[in-house]
C-alpha atoms as one frame of an Amber mdcrd trajectory, in Angstrom:
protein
 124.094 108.376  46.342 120.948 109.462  48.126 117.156 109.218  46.465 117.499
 113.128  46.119 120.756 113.403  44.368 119.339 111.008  41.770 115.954 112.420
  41.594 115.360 114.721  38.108 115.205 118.415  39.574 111.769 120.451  38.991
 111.476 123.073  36.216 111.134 126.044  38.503 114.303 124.366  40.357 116.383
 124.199  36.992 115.658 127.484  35.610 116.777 129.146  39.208 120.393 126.721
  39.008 121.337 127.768  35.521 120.447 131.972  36.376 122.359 131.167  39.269
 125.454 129.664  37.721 124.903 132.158  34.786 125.243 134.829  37.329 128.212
 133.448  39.199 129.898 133.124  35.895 129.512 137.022  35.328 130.266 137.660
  39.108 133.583 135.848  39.439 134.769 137.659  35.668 134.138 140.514  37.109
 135.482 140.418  40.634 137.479 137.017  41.246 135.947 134.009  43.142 135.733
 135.589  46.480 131.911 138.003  45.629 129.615 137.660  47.988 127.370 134.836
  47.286 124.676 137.369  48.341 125.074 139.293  45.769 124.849 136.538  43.182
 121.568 135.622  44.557 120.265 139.095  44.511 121.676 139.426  40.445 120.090
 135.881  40.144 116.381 136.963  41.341 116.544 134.439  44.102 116.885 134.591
  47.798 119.936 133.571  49.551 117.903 130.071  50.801 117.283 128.920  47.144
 120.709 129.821  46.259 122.050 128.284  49.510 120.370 124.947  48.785 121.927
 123.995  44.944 125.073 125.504  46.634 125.504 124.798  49.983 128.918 126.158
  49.970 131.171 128.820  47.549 133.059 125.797  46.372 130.248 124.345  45.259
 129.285 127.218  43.375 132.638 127.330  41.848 132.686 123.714  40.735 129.094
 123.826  38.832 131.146 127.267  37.124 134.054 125.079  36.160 131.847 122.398
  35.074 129.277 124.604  32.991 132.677 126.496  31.031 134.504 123.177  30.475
 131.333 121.667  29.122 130.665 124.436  26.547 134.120 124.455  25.806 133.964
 120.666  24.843 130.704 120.243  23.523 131.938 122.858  21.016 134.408 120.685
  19.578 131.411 118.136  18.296 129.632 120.903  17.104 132.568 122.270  14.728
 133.642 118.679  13.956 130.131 118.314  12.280 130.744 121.873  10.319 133.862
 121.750   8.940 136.444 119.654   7.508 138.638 117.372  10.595 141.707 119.580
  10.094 139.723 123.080  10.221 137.188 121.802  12.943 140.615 120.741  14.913
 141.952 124.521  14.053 138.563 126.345  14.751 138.399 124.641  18.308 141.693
 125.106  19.190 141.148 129.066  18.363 137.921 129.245  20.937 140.498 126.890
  23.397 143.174 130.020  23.139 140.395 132.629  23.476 139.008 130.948  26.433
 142.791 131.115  27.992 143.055 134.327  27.379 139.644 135.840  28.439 139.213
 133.731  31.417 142.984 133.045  31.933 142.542 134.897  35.711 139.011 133.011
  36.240 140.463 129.794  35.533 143.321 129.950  37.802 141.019 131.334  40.874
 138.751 128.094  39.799 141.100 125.482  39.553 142.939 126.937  43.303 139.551
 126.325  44.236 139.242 122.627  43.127 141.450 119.899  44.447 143.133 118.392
  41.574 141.751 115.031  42.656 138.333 115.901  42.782 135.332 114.720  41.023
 135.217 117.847  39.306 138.538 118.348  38.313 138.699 114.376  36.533 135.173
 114.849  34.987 136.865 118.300  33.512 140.273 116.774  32.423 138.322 113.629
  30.939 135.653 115.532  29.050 138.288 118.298  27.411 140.430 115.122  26.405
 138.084 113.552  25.113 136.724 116.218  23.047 140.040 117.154  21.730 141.251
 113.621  21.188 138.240 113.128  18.793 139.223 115.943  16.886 142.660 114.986
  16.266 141.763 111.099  15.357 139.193 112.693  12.304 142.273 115.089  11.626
 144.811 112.449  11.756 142.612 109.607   9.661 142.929 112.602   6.656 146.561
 112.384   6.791 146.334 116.326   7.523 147.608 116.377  11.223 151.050 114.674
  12.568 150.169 110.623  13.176 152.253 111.195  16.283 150.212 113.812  18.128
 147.651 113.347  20.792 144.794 115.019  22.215 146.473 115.749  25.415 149.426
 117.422  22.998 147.113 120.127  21.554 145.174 120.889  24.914 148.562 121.799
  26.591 150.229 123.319  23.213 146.656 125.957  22.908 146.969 126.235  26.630
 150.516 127.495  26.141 149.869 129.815  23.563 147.072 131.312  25.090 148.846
 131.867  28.160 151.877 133.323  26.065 149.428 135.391  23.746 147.318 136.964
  26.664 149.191 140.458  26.373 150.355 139.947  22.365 148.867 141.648  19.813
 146.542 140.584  17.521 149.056 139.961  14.775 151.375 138.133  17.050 149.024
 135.621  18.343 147.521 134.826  14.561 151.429 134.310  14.044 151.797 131.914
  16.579 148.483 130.278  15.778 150.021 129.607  12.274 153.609 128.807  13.310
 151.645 125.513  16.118 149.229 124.842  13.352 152.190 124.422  10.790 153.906
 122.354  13.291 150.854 119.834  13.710 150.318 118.866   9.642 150.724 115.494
   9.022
């Protein structure tokens, strides 16, 4: 790793990466992966050059995305887990897990055909999303209220299925299958 890539970036520096990832976020919901990077810039308020040099290519720009969704994603599981009670928290995350599925279901798939499954992006992604939900379901599990047998990796795929099967279901349908997993996890 060079001096630079371990040096602390400057204020004025920071602010312009996060508007520009915040803006590349909105882009790529709105028109897939493939908006010109331009045009981020412009929506960002910063010239092509400063958005050129935190990015210096679209994948780049599509891994710090990733990154910055998975990340909220996870951190919210610590944030519930200190709110509620270890089954609800577990339930309440796995709700915003669905929700993400379903909202960024398209996103998501143009992001992750973007990023080699190898890369350091896609591990530090996998890892942190297991490891959030794994801590869920060990407070869950050490209540007796979730199965003993169940793992993190379990519930990531099982709300990753049923957001994927709930994206066109009504309302009513996916609160129904919501309850039917959820009944199928209790210890």
């Amino acid at each position: 790793m060079t001096a630079e890539a371990t040096r602390p970036m400057r204020a004025d520096a920071k602010r312009n990466y996060d508007r520009i990832v915040a803006i590349a976020k909105e882009a790529f919901a709105e028109h897939g992966v493939d908006v010109p990077l331009d045009d981020i810039a412009k929506r960002a308020g910063v010239g092509a050059g400063t958005l050129y040099r935190h990015f210096p290519t679209r994948e780049k720009l599509v891994e710090a995305v990733y990154r910055d969704e998975i990340d909220q994603l996870a951190s919210r599981a610590a944030v519930l887990a200190g709110e509620l009670p270890p089954f609800e928290a577990l339930e309440a995350w796995l709700e915003e897990q669905v929700e993400y599925v379903i909202e960024r279901h398209g996103l998501a798939a143009a992001l992750k055909a973007s990023i080699d499954s190898g890369s350091e992006t896609f591990v530090w992604c996998q890892t942190r999303l297991r490891t959030a939900c794994s801590d869920l379901v060990t407070r869950a599990q050490s209540t007796g209220a979730l199965r003993p047998d169940v793992t993190g990796v379990d519930v990531l795929r099982l709300g990753h299925g049923l957001g994927t099967a709930a994206k066109n279901a009504s309302e009513d349908d996916k609160a129904r299958l919501m309850k039917v997993m959820l009944d199928g996890l209790r210890g």
